[in-house]
Tab-separated table of C-alpha atoms in Angstrom:
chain	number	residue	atom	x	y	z
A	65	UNK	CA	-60.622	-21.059	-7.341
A	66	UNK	CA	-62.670	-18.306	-6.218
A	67	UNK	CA	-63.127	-17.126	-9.523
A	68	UNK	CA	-64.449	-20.269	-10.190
A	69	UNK	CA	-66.401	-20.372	-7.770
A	70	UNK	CA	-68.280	-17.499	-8.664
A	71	UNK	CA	-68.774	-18.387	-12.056
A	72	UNK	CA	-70.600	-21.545	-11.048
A	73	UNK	CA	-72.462	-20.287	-7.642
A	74	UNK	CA	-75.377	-19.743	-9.383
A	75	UNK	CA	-75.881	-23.417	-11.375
A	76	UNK	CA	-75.543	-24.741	-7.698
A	77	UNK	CA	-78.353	-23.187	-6.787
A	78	UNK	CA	-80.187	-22.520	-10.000
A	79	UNK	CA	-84.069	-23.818	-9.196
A	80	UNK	CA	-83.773	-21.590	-5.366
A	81	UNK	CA	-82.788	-19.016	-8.350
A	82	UNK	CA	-85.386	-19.328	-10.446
A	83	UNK	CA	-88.218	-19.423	-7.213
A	84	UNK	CA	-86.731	-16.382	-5.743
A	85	UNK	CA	-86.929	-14.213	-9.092
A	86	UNK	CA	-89.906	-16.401	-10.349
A	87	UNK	CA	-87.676	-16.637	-13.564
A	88	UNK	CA	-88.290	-19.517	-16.160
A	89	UNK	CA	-86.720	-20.617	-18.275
A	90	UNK	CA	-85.343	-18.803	-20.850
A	91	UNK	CA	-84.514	-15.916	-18.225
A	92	UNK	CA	-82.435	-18.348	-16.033
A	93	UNK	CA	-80.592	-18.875	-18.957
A	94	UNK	CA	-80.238	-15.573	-19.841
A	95	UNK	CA	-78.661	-14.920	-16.388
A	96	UNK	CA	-75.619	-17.555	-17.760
A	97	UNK	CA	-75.433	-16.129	-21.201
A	98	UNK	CA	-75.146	-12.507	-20.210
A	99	UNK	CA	-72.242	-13.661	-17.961
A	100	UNK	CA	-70.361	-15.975	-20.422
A	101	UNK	CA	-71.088	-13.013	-23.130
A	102	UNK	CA	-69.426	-10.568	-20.814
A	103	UNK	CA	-66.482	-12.799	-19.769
A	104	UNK	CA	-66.166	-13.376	-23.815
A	105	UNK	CA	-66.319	-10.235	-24.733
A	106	UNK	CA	-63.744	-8.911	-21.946
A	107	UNK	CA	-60.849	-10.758	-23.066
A	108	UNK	CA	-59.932	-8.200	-25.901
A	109	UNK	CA	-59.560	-4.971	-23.453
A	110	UNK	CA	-58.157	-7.632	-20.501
A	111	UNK	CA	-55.670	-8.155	-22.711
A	112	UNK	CA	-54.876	-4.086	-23.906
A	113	UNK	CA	-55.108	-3.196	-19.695
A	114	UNK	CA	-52.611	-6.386	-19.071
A	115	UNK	CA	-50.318	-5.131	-21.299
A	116	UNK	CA	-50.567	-1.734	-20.090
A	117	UNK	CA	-50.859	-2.442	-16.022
A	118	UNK	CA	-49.919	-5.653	-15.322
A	119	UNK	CA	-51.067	-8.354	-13.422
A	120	UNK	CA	-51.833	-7.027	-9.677
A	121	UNK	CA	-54.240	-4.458	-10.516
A	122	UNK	CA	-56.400	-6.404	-12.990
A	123	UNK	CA	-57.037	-9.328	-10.775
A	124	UNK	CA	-57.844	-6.927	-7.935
A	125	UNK	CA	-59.820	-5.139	-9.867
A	126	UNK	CA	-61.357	-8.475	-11.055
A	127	UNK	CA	-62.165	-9.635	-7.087
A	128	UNK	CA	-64.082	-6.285	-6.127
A	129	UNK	CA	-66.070	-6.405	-9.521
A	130	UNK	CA	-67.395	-10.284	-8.800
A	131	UNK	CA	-68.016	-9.063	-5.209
A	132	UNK	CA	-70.084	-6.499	-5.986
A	133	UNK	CA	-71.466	-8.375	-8.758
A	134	UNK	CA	-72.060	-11.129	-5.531
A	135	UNK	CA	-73.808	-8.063	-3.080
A	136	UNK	CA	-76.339	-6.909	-6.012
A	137	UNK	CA	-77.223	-10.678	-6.594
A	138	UNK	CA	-77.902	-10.945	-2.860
A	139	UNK	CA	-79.763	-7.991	-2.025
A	140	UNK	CA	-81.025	-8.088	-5.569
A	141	UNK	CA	-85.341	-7.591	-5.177
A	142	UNK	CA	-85.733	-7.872	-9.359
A	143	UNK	CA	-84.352	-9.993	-12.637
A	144	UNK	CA	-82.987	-6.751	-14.438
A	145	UNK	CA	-80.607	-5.548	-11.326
A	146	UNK	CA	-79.673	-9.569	-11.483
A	147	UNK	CA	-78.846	-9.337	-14.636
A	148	UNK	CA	-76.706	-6.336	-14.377
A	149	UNK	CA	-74.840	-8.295	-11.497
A	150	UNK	CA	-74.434	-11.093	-13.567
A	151	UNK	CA	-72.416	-8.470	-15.986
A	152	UNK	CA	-70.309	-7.746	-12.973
A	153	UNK	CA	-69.598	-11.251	-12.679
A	154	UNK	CA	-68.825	-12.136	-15.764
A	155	UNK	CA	-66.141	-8.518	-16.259
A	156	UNK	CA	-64.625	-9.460	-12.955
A	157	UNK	CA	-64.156	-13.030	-13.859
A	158	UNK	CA	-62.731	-12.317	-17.031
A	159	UNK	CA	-59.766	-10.730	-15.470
A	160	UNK	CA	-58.435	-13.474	-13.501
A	161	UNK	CA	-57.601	-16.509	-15.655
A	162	UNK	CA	-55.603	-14.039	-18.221
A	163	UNK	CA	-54.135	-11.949	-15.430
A	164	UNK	CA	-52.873	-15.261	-13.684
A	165	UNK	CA	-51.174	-16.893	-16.827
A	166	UNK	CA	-49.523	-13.697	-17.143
A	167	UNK	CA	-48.169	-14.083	-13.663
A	168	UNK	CA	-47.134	-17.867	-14.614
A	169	UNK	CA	-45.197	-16.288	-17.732
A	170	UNK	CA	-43.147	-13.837	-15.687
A	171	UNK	CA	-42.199	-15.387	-12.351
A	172	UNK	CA	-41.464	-18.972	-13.800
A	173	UNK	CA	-38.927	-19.928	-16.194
A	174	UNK	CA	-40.419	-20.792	-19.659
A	175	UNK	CA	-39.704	-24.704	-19.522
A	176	UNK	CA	-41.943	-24.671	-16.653
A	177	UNK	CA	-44.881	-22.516	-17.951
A	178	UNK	CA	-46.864	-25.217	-19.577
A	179	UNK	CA	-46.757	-27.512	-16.185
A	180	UNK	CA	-48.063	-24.498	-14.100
A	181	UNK	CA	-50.810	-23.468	-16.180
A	182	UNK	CA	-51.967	-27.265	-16.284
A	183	UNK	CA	-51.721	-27.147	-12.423
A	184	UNK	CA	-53.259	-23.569	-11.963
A	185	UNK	CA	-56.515	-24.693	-14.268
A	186	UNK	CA	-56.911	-28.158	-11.853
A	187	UNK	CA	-56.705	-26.488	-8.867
A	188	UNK	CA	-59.090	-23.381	-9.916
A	189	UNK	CA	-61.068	-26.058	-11.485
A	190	UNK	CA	-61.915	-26.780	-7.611
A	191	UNK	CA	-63.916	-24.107	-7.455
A	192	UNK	CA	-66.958	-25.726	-8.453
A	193	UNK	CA	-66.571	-27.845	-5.580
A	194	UNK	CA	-66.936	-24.859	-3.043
A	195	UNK	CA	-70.062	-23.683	-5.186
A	196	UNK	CA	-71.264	-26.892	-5.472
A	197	UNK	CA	-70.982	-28.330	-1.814
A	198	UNK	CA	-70.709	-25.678	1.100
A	199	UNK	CA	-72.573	-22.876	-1.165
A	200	UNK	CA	-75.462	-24.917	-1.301
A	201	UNK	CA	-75.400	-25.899	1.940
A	202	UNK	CA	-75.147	-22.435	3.587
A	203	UNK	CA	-78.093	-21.269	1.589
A	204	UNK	CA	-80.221	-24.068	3.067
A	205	UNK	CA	-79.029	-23.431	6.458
A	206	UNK	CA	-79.256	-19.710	6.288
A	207	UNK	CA	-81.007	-17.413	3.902
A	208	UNK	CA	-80.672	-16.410	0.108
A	209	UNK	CA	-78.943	-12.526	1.047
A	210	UNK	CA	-76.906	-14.651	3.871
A	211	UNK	CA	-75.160	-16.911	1.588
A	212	UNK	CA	-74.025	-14.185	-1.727
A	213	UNK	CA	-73.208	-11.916	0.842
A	214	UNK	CA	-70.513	-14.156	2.472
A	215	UNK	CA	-69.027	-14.875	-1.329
A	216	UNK	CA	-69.453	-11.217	-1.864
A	217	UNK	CA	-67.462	-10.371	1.681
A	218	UNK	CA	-64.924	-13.567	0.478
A	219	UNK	CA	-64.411	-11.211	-2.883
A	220	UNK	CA	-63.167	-8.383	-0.738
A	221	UNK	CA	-61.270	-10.069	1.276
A	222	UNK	CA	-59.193	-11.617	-1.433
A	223	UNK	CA	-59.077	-8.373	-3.503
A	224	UNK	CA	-57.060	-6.960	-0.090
A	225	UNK	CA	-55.031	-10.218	-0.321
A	226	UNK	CA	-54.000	-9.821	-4.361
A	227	UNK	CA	-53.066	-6.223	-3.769
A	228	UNK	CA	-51.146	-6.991	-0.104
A	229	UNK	CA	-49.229	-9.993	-1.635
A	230	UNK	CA	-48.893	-9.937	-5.300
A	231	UNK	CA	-46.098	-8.224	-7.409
A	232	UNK	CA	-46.397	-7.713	-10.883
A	233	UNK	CA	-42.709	-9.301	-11.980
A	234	UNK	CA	-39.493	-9.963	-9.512
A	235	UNK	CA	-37.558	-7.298	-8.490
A	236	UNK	CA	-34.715	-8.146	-10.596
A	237	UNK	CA	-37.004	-7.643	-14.180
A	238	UNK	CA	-37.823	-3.909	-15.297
A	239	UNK	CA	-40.416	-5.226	-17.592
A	240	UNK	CA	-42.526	-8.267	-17.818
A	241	UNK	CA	-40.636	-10.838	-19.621
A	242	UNK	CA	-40.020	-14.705	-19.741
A	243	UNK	CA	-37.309	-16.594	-19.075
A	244	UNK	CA	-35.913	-19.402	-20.520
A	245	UNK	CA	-33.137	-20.623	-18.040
A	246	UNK	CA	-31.955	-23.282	-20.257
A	247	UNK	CA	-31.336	-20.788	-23.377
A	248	UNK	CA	-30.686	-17.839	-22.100
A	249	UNK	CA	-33.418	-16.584	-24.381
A	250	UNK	CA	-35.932	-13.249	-22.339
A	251	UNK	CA	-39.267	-12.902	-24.023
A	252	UNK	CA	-41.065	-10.052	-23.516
A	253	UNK	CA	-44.829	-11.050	-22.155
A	254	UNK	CA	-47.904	-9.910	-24.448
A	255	UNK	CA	-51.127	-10.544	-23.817
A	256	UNK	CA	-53.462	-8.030	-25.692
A	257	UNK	CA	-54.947	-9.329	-28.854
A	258	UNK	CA	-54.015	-7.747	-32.156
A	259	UNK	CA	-56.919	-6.176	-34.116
A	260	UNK	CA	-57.569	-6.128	-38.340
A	261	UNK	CA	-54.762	-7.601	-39.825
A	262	UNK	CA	-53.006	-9.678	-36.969
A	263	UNK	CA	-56.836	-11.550	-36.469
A	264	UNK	CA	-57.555	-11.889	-40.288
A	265	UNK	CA	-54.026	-13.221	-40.494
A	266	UNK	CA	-54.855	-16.060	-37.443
A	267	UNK	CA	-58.053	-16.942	-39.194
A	268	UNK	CA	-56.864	-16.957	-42.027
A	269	UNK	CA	-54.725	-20.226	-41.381
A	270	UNK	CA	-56.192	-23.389	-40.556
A	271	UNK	CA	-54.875	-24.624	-37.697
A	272	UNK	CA	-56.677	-21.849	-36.020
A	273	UNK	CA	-59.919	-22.450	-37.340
A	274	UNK	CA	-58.964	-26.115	-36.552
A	275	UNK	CA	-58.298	-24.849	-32.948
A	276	UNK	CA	-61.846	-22.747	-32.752
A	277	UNK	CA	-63.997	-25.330	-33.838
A	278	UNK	CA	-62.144	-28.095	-31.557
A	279	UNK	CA	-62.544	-25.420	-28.130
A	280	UNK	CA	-66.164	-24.893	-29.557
A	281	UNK	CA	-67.612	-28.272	-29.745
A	282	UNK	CA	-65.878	-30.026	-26.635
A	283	UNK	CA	-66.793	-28.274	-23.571
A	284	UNK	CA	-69.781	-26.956	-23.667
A	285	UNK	CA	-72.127	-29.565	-22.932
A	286	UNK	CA	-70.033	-29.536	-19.644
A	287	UNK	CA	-70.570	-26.237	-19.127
A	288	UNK	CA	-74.187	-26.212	-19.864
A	289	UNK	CA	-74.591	-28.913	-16.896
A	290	UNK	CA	-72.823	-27.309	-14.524
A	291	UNK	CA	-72.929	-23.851	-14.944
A	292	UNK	CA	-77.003	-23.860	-14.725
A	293	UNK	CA	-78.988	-26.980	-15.877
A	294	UNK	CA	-77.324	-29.723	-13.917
A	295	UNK	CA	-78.954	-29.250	-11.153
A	296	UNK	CA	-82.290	-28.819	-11.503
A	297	UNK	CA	-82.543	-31.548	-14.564
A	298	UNK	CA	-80.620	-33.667	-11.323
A	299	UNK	CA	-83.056	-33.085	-8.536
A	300	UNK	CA	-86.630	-31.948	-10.550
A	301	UNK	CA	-86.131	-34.463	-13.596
A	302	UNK	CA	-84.262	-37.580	-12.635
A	303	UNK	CA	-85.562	-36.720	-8.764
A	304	UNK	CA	-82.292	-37.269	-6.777
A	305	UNK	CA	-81.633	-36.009	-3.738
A	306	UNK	CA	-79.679	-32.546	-3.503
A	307	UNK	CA	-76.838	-34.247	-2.023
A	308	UNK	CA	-77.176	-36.880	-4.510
A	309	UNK	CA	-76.820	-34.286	-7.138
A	310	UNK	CA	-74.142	-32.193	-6.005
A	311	UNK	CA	-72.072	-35.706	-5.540
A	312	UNK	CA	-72.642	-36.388	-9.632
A	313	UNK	CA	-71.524	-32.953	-10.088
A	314	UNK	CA	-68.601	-32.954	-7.680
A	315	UNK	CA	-67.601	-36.468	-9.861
A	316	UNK	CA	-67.649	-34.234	-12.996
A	317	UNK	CA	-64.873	-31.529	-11.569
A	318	UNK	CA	-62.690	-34.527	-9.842
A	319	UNK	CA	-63.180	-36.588	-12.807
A	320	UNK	CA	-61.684	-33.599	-15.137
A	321	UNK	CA	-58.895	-32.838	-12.717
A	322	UNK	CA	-57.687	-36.830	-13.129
A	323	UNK	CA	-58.314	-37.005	-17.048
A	324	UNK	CA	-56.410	-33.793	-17.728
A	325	UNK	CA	-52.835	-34.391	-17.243
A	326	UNK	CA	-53.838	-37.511	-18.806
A	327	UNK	CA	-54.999	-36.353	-22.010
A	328	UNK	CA	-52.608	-33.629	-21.437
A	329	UNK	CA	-49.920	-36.523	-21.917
A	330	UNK	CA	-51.556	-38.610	-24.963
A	331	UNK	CA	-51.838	-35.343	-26.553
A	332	UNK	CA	-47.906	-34.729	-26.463
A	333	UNK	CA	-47.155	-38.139	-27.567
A	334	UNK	CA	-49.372	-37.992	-30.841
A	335	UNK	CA	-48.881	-34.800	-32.030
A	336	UNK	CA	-50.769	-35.019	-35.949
A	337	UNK	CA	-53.385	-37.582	-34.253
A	338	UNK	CA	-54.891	-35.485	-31.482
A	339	UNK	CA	-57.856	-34.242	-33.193
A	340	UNK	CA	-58.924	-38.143	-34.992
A	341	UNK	CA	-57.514	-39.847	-31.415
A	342	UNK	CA	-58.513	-37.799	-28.826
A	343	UNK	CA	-61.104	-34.798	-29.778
A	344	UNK	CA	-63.536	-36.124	-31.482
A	345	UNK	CA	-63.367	-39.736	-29.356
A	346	UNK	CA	-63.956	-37.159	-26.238
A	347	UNK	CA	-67.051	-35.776	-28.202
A	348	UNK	CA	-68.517	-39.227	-29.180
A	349	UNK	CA	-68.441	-40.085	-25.967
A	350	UNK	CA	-70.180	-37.084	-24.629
A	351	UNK	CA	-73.192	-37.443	-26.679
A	352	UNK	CA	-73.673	-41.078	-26.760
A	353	UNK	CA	-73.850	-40.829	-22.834
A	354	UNK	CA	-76.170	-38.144	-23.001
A	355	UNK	CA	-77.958	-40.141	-26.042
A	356	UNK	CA	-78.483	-43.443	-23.830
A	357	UNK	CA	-79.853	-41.062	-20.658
A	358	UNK	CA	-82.356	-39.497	-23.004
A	359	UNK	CA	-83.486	-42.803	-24.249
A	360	UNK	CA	-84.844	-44.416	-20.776
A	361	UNK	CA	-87.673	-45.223	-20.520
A	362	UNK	CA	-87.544	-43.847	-16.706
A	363	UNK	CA	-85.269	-42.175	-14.580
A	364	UNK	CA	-81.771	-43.578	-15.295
A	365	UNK	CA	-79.924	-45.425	-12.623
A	366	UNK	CA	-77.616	-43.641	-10.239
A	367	UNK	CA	-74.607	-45.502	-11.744
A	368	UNK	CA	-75.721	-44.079	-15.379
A	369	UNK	CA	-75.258	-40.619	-14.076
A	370	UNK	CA	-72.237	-40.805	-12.498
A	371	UNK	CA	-70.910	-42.230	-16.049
A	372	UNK	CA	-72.936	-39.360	-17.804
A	373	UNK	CA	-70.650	-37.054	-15.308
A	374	UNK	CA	-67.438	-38.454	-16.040
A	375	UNK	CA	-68.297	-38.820	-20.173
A	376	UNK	CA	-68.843	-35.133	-19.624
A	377	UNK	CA	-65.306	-34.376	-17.758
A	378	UNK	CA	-63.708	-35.295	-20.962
A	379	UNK	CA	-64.575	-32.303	-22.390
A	380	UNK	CA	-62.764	-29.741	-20.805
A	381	UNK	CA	-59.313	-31.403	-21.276
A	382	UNK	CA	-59.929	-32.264	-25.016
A	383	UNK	CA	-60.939	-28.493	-25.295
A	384	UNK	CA	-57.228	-27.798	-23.856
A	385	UNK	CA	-56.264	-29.551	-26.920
A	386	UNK	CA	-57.058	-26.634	-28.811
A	387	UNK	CA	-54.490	-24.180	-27.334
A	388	UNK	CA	-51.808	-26.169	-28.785
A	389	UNK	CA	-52.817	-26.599	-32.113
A	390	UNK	CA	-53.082	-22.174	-31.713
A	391	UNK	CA	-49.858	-22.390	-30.703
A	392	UNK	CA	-48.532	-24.817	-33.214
A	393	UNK	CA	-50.004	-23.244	-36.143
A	394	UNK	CA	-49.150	-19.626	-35.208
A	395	UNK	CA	-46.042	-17.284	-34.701
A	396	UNK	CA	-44.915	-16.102	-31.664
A	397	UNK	CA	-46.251	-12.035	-32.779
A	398	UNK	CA	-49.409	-13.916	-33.289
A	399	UNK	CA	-50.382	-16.406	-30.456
A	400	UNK	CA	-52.540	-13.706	-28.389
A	401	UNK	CA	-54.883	-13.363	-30.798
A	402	UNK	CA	-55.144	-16.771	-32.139
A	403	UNK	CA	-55.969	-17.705	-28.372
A	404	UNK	CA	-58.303	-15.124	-28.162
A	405	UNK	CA	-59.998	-16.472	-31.340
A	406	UNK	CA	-59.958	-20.161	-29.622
A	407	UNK	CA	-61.135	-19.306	-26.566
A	408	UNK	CA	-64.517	-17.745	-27.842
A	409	UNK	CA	-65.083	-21.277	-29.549
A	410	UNK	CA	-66.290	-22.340	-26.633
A	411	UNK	CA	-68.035	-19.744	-24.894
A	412	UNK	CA	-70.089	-19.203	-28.272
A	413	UNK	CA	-70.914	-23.358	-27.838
A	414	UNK	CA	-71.521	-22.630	-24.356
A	415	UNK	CA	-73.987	-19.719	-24.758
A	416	UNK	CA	-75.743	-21.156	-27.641
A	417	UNK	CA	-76.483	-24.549	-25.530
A	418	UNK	CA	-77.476	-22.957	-22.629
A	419	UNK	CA	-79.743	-20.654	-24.190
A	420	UNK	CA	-81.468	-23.504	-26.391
A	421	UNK	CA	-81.895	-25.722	-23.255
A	422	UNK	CA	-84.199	-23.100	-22.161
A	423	UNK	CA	-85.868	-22.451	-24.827
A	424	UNK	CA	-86.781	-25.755	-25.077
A	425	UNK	CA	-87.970	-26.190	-21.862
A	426	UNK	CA	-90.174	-23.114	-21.893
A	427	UNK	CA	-91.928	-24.103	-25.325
A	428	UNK	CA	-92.972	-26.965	-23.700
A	429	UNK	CA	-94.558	-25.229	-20.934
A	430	UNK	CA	-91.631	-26.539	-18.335
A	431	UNK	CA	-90.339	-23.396	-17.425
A	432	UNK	CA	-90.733	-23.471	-14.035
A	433	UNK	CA	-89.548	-25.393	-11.179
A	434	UNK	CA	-93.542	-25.908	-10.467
A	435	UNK	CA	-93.630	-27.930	-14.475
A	436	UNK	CA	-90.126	-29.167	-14.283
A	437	UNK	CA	-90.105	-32.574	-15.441
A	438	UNK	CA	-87.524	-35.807	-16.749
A	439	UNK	CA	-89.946	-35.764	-20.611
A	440	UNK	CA	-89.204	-31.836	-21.154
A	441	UNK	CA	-85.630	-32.028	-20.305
A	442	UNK	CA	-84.756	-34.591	-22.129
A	443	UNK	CA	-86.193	-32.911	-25.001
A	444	UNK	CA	-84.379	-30.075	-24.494
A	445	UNK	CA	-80.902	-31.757	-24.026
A	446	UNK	CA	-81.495	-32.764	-27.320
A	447	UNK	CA	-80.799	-29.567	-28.622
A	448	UNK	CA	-76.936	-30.007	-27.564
A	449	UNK	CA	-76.569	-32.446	-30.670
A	450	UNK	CA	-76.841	-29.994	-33.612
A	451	UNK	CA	-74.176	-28.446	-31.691
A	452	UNK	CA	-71.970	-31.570	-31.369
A	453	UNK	CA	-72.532	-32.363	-34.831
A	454	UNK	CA	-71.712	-29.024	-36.661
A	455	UNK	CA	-68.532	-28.854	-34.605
A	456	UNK	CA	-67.263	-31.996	-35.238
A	457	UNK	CA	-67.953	-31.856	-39.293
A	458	UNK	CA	-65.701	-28.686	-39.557
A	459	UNK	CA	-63.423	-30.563	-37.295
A	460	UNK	CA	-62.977	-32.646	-39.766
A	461	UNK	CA	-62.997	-30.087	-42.430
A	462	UNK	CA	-60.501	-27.900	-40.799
A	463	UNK	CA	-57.967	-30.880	-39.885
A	464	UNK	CA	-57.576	-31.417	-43.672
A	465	UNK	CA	-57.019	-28.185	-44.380
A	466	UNK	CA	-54.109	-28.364	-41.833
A	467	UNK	CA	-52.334	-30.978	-42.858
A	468	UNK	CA	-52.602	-30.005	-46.336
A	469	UNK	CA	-50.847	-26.348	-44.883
A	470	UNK	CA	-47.936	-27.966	-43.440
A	471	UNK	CA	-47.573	-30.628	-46.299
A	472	UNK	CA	-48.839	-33.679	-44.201
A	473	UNK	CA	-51.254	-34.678	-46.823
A	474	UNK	CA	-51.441	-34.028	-50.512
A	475	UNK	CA	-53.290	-31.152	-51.767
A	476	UNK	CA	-56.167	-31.894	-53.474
A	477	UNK	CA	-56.540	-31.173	-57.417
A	478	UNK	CA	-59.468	-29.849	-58.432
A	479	UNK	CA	-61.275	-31.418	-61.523
């Protein structure tokens, strides 16, 4: 949750962000793409120091680096020493996630991993809430170096409270290894990536290209909204109150904590459907809300954004969708890296979108919170459709290709 938390405490706040540093833009987004970059780019040595350390020190680690990342944002008097604590951010937060399904693996028998790591993401998906809700509010109440510095002191706090209370694996286990109680079968626990062969090998099938380009074309308009341009294209372009706002928003996260396990189900029961049944339906939906908020001739109604909030919730879910068709499609020697592979589907979606949004906005001279307004943004939420669109064509593409693999369909002759 905290982790979370600080991952999104800046899209909470993002037009007080871009007065204080007099940023437009482009440079606000570049304060989200460094981060996601970072957090991205992280997950290949997270998973060599995992392997190496274990769990307790890497997510200890993880809480002092976000809350020094947190200080330097708060004391920060420039945009380059932001952007440096937006790298902080985005190292520490790339420890946690990993670190914790790590701890799921060891201290939980196997049967039971999938249920906790559904239940771990909902509840960290809470996060946003705190950045979204009493975040906000303490920067309005109090000041700007105030309200990072209490995240920042949170950090420490909780990096005392990892160290105190966690444990690497039970005392009973010399290594860190899985379980299965109703086998008998002990696994050891990998999580480092295999380089050269072992990723050519994962791409090289396509269930994991299948897997990349269904992570990389679900979530990210939902991360775009929330993680920086929600809020100001909220308050500055459809001119709702901040409270107004950070309810849509807070409807987003609740919305995606109900419609996972649900999709979560329909995605056991229909094993060879999921991508034609449930990721690309969760995609259509996604742009054709955003499609029918662009196309107003005014500000949309309130009841049109809460529905744009919820069409965006599906995304994260379907994206889960993703991690089993790695897993499905990839030996055991191989599933680090072929999650690896899938997870930087979306962040690349994620980075590219946010990036463009900007862009946009400043080549239209609506940079600023000062030229905010509803015309430029919805210009530049248009850019999210190439996006959509490329994505879901080598959805398709891909999905052939697997069932062809595993002998679902026919292979096709070649004239």
């Amino acid at each position: 949750m905290l982790a979370v938390a600080n991952r999104t405490s800046l899209g909470a706040v993002g037009v007080d962000a871009a007065e204080r540093f007099q940023a437009d833009a482009s440079t606000l987004s570049l304060f989200a793409v460094v981060q996601l970059a970072v957090y991205g780019g992280m997950q290949i040595p997270i998973g060599v120091l995992l392997d190496r350390y274990g769990a307790r020190p890497i997510i200890t680690i993880g809480m002092i680096l976000m809350a020094f990342g947190q200080l330097t944002i708060a004391i920060s008097p420039s945009i380059g020493i932001t952007i440096v604590a937006r790298i902080l951010l985005g190292a520490g937060d790339a420890a946690v996630f990993p670190a914790v399904l790590r701890l799921i693996a060891i201290w939980f028998p196997a049967q039971r991993g999938p249920v906790m790591v559904q239940l771990t993401g909902v509840i960290g998906q809470a996060g946003q809430l705190v950045a979204l809700i009493p975040l906000a509010a303490l920067l309005h109440s109090t000041t700007w170096t105030i309200t990072f510095g209490s995240i920042a002191a949170l950090g420490i706090l909780f990096a005392i409270l990892v160290w105190a209370v966690i444990r690497n694996r039970p005392p009973e286990l010399d290594a860190d290894v899985t379980v299965n109680t109703d086998t008998g079968v002990v696994r050891v626990v990998t999580s480092a990536i295999d380089t050269g062969v072992g990723i050519r090998a994962a791409w090289a099938h396509p269930g994991t290209r299948l897997a990349f380009w269904s992570h990389f074309t679900t979530p990210f308009a939902g991360t775009a909204f929330v993680l920086l341009w929600g809020m100001p294209f909220l308050t500055t372009g459809e001119g709702v109150s901040t409270a107004q706002a950070a309810t849509i928003i807070s409807t987003y996260v609740v919305a995606g904590m109900i419609l996972g396990p649900i999709i979560g189900n329909l995605s056991g029961r229909m094993p060879n459907q999921r991508s034609i049944a449930l990721v690309l339906p969760a995609v259509a939906i996604q742009m054709i809300a955003w499609i029918v908020i662009l196309l107003q001739s005014g500000p949309a109604p309130l009841w049109m954004l809460y529905a744009l909030a919820v069409a965006l919730a599906t995304g994260a879910p379907a994206s889960m969708i993703a991690f089993d068709h790695a897993r499905t499609h990839n030996p055991a020697h191989r599933l680090s890296t072929a999650t690896g592979l899938t997870n930087g589907g979306g962040f690349i979606s994620a980075l590219i979108a946010i990036f463009l949004i900007g862009l946009a906005l400043d080549l239209q001279g609506a940079g600023t919170p000062d030229t905010y307004s509803l015309e430029a943004f919805r210009l530049a939420f248009l850019a999210q459709v190439p996006i959509w669109l490329v994505g879901a064509t080598f959805i398709l593409i891909e999905r052939k290709h697997t069932r062809i693999r595993i002998g679902l369909d026919p292979e096709r002759r070649r004239s």
